[in-house]
Structures are given as C-alpha cells and as structure tokens.
Coordinates of C-alpha atoms in Angstrom, one line a residue:
X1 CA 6.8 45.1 9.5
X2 CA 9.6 45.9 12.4
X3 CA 10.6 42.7 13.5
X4 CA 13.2 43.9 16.2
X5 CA 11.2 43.5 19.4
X6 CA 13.6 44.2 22.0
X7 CA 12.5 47.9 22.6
X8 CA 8.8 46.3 23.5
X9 CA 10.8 44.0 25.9
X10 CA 12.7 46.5 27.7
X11 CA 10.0 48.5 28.7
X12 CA 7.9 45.5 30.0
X13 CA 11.1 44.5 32.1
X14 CA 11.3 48.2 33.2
X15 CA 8.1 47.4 34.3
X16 CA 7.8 44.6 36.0
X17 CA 11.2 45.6 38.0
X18 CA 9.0 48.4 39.5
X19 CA 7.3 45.5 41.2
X20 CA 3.9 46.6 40.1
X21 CA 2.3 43.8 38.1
X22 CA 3.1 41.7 41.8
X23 CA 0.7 43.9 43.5
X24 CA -2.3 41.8 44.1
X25 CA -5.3 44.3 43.8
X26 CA -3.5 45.1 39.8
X27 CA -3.6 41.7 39.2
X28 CA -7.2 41.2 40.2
X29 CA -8.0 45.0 38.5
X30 CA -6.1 44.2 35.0
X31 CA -8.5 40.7 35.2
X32 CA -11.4 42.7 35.7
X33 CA -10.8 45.7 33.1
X34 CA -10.1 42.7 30.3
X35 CA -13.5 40.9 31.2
X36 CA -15.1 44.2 30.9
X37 CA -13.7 44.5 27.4
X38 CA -14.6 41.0 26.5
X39 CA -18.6 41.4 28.0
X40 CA -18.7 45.0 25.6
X41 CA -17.2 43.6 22.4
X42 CA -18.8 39.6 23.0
X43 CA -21.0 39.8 19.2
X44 CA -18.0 41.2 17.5
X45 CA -15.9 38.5 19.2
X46 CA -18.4 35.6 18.2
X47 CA -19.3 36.9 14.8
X48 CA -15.1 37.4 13.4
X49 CA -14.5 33.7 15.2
X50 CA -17.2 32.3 13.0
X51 CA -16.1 33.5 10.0
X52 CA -12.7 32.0 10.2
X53 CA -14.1 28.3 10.3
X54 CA -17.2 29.5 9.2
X55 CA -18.9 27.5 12.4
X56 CA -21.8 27.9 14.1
X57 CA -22.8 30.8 16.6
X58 CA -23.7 28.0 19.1
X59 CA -20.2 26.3 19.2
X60 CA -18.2 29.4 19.0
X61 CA -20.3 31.1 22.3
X62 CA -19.7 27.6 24.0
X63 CA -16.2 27.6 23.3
X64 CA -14.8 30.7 22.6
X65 CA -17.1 33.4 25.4
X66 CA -18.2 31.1 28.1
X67 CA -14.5 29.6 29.2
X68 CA -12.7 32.3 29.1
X69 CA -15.0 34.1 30.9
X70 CA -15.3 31.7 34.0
X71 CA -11.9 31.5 33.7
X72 CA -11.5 35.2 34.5
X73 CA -14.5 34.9 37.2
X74 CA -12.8 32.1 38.5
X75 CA -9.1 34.1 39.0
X76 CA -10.6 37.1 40.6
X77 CA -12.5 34.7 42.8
X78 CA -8.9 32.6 44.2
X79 CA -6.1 35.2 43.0
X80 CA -5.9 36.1 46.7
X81 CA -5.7 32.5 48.2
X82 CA -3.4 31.4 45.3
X83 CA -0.5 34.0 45.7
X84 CA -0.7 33.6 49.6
X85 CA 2.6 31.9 51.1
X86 CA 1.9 28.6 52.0
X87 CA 3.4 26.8 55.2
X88 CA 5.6 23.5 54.8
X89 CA 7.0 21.7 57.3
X90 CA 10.7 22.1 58.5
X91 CA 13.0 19.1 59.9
X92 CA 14.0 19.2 63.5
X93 CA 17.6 19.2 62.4
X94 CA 16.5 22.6 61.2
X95 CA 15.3 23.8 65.0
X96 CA 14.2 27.1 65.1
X97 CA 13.2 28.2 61.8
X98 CA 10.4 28.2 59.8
X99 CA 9.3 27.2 56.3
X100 CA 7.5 28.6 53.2
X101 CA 6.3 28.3 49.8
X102 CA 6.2 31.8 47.9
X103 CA 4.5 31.9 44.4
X104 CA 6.6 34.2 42.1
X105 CA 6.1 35.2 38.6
X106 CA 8.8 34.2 36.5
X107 CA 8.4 38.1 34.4
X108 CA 7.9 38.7 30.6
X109 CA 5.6 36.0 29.3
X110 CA 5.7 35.3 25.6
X111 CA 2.4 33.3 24.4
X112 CA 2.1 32.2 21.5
X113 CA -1.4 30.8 20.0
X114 CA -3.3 29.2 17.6
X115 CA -6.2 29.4 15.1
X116 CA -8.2 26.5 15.8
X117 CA -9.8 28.1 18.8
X118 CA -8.3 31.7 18.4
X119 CA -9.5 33.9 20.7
X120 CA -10.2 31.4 23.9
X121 CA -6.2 29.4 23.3
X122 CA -5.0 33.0 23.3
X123 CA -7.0 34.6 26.1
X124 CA -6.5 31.7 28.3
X125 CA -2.7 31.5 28.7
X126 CA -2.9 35.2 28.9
X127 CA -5.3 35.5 32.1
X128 CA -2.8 32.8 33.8
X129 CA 0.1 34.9 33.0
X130 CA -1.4 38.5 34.5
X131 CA -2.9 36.5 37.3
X132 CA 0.6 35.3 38.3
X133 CA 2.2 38.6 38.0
X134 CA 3.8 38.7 34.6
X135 CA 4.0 41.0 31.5
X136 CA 3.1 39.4 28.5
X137 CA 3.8 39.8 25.2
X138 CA 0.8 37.4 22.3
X139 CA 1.9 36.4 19.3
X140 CA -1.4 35.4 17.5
X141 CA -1.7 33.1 15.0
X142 CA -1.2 34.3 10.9
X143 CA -4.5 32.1 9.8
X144 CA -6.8 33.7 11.8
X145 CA -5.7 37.6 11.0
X146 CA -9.2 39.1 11.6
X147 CA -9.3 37.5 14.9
X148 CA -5.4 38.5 15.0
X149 CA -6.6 42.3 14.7
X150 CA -9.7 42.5 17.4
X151 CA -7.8 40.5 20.2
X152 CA -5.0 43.6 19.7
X153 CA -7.9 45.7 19.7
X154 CA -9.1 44.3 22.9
X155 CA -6.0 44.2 24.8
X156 CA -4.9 47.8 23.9
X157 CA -7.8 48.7 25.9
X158 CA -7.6 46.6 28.8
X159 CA -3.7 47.0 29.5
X160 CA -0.9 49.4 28.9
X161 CA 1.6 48.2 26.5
X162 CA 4.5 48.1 29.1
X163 CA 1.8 45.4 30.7
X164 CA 0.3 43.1 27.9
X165 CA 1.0 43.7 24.5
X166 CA -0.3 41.8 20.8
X167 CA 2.6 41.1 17.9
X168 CA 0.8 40.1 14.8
X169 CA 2.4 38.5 11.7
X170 CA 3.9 34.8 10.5
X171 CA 7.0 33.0 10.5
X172 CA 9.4 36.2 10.6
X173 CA 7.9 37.5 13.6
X174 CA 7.6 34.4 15.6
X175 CA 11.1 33.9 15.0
X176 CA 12.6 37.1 15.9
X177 CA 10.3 37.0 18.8
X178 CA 12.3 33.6 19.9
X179 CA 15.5 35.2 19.2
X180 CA 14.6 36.9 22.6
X181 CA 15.5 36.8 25.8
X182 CA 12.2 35.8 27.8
X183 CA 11.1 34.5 31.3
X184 CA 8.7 31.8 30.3
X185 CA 7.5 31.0 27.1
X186 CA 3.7 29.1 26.7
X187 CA 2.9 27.1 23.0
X188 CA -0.1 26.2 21.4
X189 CA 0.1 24.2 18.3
X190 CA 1.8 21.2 16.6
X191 CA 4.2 18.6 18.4
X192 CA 6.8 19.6 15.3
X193 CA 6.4 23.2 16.0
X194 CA 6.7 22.7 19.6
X195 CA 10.3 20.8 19.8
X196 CA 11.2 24.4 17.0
X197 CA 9.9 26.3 20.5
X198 CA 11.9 24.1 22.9
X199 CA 15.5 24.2 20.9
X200 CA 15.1 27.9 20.7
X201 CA 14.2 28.2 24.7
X202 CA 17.0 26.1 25.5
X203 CA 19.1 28.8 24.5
X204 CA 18.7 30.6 27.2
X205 CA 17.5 28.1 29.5
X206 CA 14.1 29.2 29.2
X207 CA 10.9 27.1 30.8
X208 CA 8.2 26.5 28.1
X209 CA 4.2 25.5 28.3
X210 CA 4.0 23.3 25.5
X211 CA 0.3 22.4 24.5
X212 CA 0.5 20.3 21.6
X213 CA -1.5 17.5 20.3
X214 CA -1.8 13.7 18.9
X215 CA -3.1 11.0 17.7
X216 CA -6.0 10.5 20.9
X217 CA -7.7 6.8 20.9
X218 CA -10.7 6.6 21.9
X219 CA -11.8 2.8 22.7
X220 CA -15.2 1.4 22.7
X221 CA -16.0 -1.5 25.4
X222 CA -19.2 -3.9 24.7
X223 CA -22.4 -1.9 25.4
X224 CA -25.8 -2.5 25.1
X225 CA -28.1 -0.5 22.4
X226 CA -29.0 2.5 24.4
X227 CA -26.0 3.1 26.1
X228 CA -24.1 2.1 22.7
X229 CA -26.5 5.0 21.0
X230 CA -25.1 8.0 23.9
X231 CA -21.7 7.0 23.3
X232 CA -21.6 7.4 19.5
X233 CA -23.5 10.8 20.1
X234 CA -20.7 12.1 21.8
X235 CA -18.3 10.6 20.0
X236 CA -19.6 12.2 16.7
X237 CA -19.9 15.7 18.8
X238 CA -16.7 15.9 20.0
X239 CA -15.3 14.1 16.9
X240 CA -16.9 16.7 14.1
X241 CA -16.7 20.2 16.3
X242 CA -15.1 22.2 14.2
X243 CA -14.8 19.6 11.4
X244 CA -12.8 17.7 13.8
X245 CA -9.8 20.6 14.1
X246 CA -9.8 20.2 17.9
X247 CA -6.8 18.9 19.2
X248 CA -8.4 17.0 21.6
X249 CA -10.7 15.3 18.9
X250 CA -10.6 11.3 19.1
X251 CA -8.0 10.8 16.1
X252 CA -9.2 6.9 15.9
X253 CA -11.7 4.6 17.2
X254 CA -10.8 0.8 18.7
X255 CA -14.2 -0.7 18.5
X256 CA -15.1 -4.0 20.7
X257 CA -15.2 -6.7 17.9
X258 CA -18.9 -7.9 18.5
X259 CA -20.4 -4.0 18.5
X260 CA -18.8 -3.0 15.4
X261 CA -21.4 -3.0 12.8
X262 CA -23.7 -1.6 15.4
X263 CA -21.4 1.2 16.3
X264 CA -21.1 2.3 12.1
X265 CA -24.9 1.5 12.1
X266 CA -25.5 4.4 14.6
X267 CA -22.9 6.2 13.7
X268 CA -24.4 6.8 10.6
X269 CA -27.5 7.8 11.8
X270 CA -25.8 10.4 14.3
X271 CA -24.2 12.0 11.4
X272 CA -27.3 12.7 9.4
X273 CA -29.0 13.4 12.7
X274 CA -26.7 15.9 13.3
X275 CA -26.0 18.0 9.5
X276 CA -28.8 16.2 7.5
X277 CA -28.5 14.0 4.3
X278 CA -26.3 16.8 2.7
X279 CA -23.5 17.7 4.8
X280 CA -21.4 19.7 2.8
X281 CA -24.4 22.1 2.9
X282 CA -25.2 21.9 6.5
X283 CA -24.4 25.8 8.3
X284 CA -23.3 23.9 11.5
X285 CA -20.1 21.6 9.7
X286 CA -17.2 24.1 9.3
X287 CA -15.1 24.3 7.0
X288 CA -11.1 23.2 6.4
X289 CA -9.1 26.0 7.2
X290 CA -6.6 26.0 4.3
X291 CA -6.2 24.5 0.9
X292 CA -2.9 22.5 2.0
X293 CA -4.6 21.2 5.3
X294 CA -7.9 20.4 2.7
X295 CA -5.3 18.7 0.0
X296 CA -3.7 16.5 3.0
X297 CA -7.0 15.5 4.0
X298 CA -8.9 14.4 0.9
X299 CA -5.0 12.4 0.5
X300 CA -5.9 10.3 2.9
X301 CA -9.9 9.7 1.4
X302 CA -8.3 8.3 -1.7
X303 CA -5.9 5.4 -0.4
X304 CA -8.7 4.1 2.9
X305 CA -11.9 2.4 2.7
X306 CA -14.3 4.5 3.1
X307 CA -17.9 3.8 5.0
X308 CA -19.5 6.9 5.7
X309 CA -19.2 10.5 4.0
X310 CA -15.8 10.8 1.8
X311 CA -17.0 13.6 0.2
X312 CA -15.6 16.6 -0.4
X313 CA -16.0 20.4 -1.7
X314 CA -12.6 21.8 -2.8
X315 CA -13.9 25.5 -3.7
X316 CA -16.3 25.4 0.4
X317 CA -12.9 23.6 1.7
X318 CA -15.6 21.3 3.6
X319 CA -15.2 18.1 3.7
X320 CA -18.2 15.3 4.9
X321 CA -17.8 13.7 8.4
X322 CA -16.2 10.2 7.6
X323 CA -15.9 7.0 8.7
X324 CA -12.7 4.7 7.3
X325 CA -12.8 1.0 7.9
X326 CA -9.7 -1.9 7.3
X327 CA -7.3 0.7 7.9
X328 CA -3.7 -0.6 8.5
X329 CA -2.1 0.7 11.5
X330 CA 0.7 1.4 9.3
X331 CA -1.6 3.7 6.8
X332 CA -0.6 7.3 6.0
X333 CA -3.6 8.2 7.7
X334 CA -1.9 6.9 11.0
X335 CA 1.4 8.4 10.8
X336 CA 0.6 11.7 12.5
X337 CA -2.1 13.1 13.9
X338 CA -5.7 13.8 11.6
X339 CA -6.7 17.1 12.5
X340 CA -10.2 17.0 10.2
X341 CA -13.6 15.2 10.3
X342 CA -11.6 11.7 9.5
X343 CA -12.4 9.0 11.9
X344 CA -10.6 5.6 11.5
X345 CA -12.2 2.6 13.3
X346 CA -9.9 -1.1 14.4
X347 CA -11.7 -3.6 16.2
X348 CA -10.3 -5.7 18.9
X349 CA -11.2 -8.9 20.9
X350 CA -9.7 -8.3 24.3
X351 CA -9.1 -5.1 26.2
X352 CA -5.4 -6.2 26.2
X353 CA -5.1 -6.0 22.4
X354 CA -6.6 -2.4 22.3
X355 CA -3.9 -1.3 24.8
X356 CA -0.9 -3.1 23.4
X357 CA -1.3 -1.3 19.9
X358 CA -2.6 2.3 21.2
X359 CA 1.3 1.7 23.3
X360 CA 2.9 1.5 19.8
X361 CA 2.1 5.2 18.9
X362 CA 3.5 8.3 21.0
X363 CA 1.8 9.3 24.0
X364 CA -1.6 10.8 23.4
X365 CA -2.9 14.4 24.6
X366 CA -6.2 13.1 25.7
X367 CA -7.4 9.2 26.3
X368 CA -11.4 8.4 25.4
X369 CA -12.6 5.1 27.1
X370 CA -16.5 4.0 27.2
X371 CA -17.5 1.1 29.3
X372 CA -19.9 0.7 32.5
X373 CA -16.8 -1.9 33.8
X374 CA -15.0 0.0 36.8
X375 CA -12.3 -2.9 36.3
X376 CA -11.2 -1.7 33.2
X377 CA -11.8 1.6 33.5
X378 CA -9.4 1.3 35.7
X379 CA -6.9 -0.5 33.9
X380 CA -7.4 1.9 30.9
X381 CA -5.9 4.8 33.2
X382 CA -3.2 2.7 34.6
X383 CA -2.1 1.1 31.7
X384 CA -2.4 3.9 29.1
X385 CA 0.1 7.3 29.8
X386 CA -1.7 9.8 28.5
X387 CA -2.2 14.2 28.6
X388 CA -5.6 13.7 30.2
X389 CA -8.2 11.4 30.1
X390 CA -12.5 11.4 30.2
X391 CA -14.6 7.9 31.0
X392 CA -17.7 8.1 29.0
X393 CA -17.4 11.3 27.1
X394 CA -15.4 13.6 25.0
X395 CA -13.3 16.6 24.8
X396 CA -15.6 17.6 28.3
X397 CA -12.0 17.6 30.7
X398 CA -10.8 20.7 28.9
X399 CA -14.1 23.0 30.0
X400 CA -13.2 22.6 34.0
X401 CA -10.8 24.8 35.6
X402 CA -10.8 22.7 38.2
X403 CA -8.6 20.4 36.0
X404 CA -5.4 20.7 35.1
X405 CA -5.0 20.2 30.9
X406 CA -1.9 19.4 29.2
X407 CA 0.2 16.8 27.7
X408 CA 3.0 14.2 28.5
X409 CA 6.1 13.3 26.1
X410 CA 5.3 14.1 22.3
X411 CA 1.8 15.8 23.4
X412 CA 3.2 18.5 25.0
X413 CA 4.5 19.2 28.7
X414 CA 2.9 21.2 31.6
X415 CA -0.5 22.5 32.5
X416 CA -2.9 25.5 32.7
X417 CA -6.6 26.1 33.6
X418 CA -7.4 27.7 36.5
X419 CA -5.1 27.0 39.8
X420 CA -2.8 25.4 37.0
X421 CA -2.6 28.1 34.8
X422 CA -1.5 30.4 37.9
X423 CA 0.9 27.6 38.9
X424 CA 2.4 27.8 35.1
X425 CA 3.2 31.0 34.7
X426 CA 4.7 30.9 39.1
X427 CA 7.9 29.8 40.2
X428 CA 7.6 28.3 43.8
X429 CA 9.8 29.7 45.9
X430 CA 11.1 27.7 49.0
X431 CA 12.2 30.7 51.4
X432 CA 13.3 29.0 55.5
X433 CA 13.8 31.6 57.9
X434 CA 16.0 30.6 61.0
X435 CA 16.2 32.1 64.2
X436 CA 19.2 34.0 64.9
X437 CA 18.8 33.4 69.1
X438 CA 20.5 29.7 68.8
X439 CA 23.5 28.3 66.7
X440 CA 24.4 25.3 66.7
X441 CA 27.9 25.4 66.4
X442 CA 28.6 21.4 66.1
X443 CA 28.1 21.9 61.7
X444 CA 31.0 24.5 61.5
X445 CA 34.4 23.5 61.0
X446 CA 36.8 22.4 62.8
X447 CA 34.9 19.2 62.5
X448 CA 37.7 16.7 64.4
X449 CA 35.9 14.0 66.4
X450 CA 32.3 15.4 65.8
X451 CA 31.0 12.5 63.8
X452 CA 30.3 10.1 66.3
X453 CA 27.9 12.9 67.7
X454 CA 26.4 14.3 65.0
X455 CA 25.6 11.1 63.9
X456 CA 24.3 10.6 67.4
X457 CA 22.4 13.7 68.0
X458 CA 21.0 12.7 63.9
X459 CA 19.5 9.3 64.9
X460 CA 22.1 7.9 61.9
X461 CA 21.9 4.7 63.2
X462 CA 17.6 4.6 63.1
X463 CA 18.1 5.9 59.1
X464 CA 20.5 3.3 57.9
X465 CA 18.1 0.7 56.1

C-alpha cells in the first residue's frame, strides 16, 4: 500500500484554508449527513462489531450505536452555543477595551483508534473534531480490519475526502502517518504506545489527546448482604464486558477484610448467574482477541491462586471469568495493566491501607469505590489522583457527555465527550479589542520620572503583600 500521505494532507489543508469547515451550518450539516449514514447501515455496523469479539448483540447496541449516536444528537443540539465567543472580563488598567474568548479549530486532525470498542473509539473523536471545525484524517486499528473497511465505507459517504478521510493498515502506515506534519493528534490505546505518539508529536510541537489506560482499583468498603450483592453485580458487569478488554474495566479488587469471603461467595454466584455453569460456552462471554494477548493471559493463570474460573479454550481464544486470591503486589499479574476477564482481589483493614498501596502504582484511568460512608467517599476522591472516578458503580462515567473522560500522568492526558470533545479538538483564542478614542500615553517611552505615578495611578502600594 502507498504509504506517502502527504498528497491527502495537502488537499485537506487546501481545504480548511478556504475557511469552510469553520462555517457553522457545515459543521452541524457534515454531523447530520454522518448520523444518517450510521441510522441506514446500524445492523451491518452491530453485526461486523460482534464478530470481532464475537460479543453479544445487546452489548455491542449499548456500546457501539447508542453513544455515538447521542453524541452526534447532542453536538447538533449545542454546536451553536459552543463555538459562540464568550465574554471575559478586562482589567481597568486595560480601560476601554473589551475582551473575548474565541474557539478555533486547531486544522487537520489525525485520530487514531482502537479495536476494543472499534467503531464508537473511532466515531467519537471524529464527531469532536468536525464539530470543532477540523479536517480529519482516521487511522483505524489493524485487529479489527472488517470494522476497518465499513467505517471507510461510512465516511466516504458522509464526507468528501478533502473533509474526513479513513487510512487503513498496521505499523507502516501509522508511522508514516506520524512522520507528518499535523495540527492536533488524538490516541486511543496503550500507555506504551501513547508516549511512541507523544515523542513523535513533539517533533513538531504538536498537541496530542492521549486516551490510554491502567491498572483501575476498585475498592470495596464494609457493606451489608444486599447492598454487598448490587455491588458485586456491577462489579462482575463492568469487570467481564467484553471479557474484561475495556480499558476502564476494574484491573484489581481491594476488599474490606471482614467481607471477603462474602464478596467471592457472591461473586461466584454472579458469574454463573450471568454465563451459566459453562462459560466458555456461554454466547454472551467474548472471546480474546489474539493468540499473543490469549498466551499472556493464561501466563498469568499458571503462577496465581486461583478461586473462580481459570479455565481456558486456546482454539475459542475464551478464557472463564476469574477470580485470583494471595496475589503479591509484586506478581507479574500486577506489573502492567490486565486487559482480560482476570480479577485479582487484596484485602485490607483500614481505608488508609487500601489508599497507601493503590499510591504505589501509576495513576489510574478510572477509580471504583463502593461504600454508603460520605466521609470516605470523600476521602477516596481527595486522596486518590485518578482519570475519572464512579461511587457505587462501574465503567457508567464514560456513557455521559456531560462528563469529561480522560486520564492523568501514565493514563493518558486530556479529555473528550461532548462539550470536552469540542473543547479538544479547539484552541481558545483570547482576542482584547481596545478603543482607539483614548491613549494613554504614560506606558510609552520616554519613561523618566513616571514610576512614582504609574505606580500611583496602579494602586502598587494596595498589591504589595
């Protein structure tokens, strides 16, 4: 395949120069004509994600249709009030002139995207980046080439090339694509693939959306039966989606000491409540989506303890939902983050203890804390940096535009989702008009014996501590 993408680049700069893609009723028609698209080809869409996981109808509607979708609905709905200039205050030393805050796309987007969720991590970034007022060039991901080949289908009908345009391919095309010069470039995928991204940005100084993942606690406070039995239902939902290939899945569990054989006890029961007595068989457990992620995994199933599941079907690639117990914090299985339906579980004494080790690993993408104690639910979100956080449930933050989702440190850096996602892909522009009818003439030079009354006319003395 061609690999030298600059021609594709030159035309979307031509473009954008034209000043086009800024016009507010395109941005808002482009949104519409790619929803339209999306309604007409929503079965083919649902049935090729299913196949590359091989999940359930249910969870790839839910994830893959309905966000983007109110996503879209959403951006037609506030494109208008978001790209407005808004008013900011101007100091008096400032007299006559006003100030404001313009939002600007930054001009060819490149996005590239994932396979875990491939169609709703692409489409996403995508309808931030038109909303905004860029050109965008997708590069989808290699693993998911069937899903690869229908969203180029579905953006050659709902924009010109010059506008939005699909590169399909691996390792070779990604990196020619960062050889590049773009405007902004927006990352799904791994915190090792990420910092690849951000060395090749800084090239040309280059901002970057980096949405990456980690090892996400979730912690466990003391709870009685029935509210103990809710918890572990989400937990095991949000946990074992897409055999726990979500990179906001709880990578561990820090159980409260005097709950723990409770917690496996229902656990247990969750699991077989939710894919039977034979999970490897069960239609709604997907599968691994590699051999090489498969091999890591089962690694890890053959130096733990195991106490639910363990087992595994190397020709299905599906591997049981599964609980480890006395697992070192030092463990293989700890060292970077699980990406599969492996759950670890610790147990602590004290809040405090849960905190101090969770502040031993790199920052997490998402923070899980259950507990009906305000006190420390509060102290959970002050003490714990984290991407994002839910109280009480899982994985549910990422499903609201009215939230912005991303990481911090090692789990990525900046935001999208609705008002964010515009924001992302804007610069802010400060622009402060000044009258021309009076000029101060006491700031230009010479500047002999004007001091003492500037600093006068200032208030210096009132600003000295």
């Amino acid at each position: 395949m061609n690999t030298d993408f600059s021609p594709i680049l030159k035309k979307q700069r031509e473009l954008f120069n034209t000043n086009e893609t800024k016009d507010i009723e395109f941005r808002i028609n482009s949104l519409k004509k790619l929803k339209q698209v999306i309604n007409k080809k929503q079965a083919e869409i649902t049935k090729t994600c299913m196949n590359v996981l091989e999940r359930p109808e249910f969870e790839v509607y839910f994830s893959e249709i309905i966000q983007p979708i109110d996503e879209i609905n959403h951006a037609i709905k506030k494109l208008k009030s978001w790209s407005r200039p808004k008013r900011a205050k101007t100091p008096l030393i400032h007299f006559k002139s006003n100030s404001k805050i313009y939002s600007e796309p930054y001009g060819i987007a490149l996005i590239i995207s994932t396979w875990n969720f491939p169609f709703n991590l692409t489409i996403i970034p995508v309808i931030s980046a038109i909303a905004a007022g860029n050109c965008c060039i997708i590069k989808t991901s290699e693993l998911a080439p069937n899903v690869a080949k229908l969203i180029d289908e579905i953006i050659k009908e709902s924009f010109d090339e010059k506008h939005c345009t699909v590169i399909q391919g691996g390792i070779e095309e990604s990196t020619s694509l960062l050889k590049e010069k773009f405007d902004i470039i927006f990352f799904t995928g791994s915190s090792n693939i990420g910092k690849i991204i951000a060395q090749a940005a800084a090239i040309n100084l280059t901002p970057t959306i980096l949405e990456l993942g980690g090892k996400n606690p979730c912690i466990i406070d003391k709870l009685d039966e029935d509210n103990l039995k809710t918890a572990v239902r989400r937990i095991a939902w949000g946990k074992f989606m897409n055999a726990g290939q979500v990179c906001i899945a709880p990578d561990h569990i820090f159980v409260q000491k005097d709950i723990k054989d409770d917690f496996i006890k229902l656990m247990r029961k969750q699991i077989e409540e939710f894919y039977g007595t034979a999970p490897l068989e069960s239609k709604d457990l997907c599968k691994v989506i590699n051999k090489n992620h498969f091999d890591r995994l089962v690694s890890y199933l053959q130096k733990e303890q195991i106490c639910i599941g363990g087992n595994y079907n190397s020709t299905t690639l599906k591997i049981e939902p599964t609980i480890l117990t006395n697992v070192s914090i030092d463990s293989p299985v700890m060292k970077s983050e699980i990406f599969g339906p492996i759950l670890p579980i610790f147990e602590f004494e004290s809040i405090d203890e849960a905190i101090n080790t969770i502040k031993k690993f790199e920052k997490p993408l998402a923070l899980y804390f259950y507990s009906k104690n305000k006190d420390k639910v509060k102290k959970i979100i002050n003490e714990i940096p984290s991407g994002d956080a839910c109280i009480n449930a899982t994985i549910l933050h990422c499903f609201s535009y009215y939230l912005p989702f991303g990481g911090v440190g090692n789990s990525g850096m900046g935001s999208y989702h609705g008002k964010w996602g515009f924001d992302a892909f804007s610069h802010r522009k400060s622009v402060l008009n000044k009258s021309l009818a009076v000029d101060f003439k006491l700031a230009y030079p010479p500047y002999k014996d004007k001091v003492k009354l500037f600093k006068k006319l200032y208030g210096y003395n009132k600003r000295t501590p």
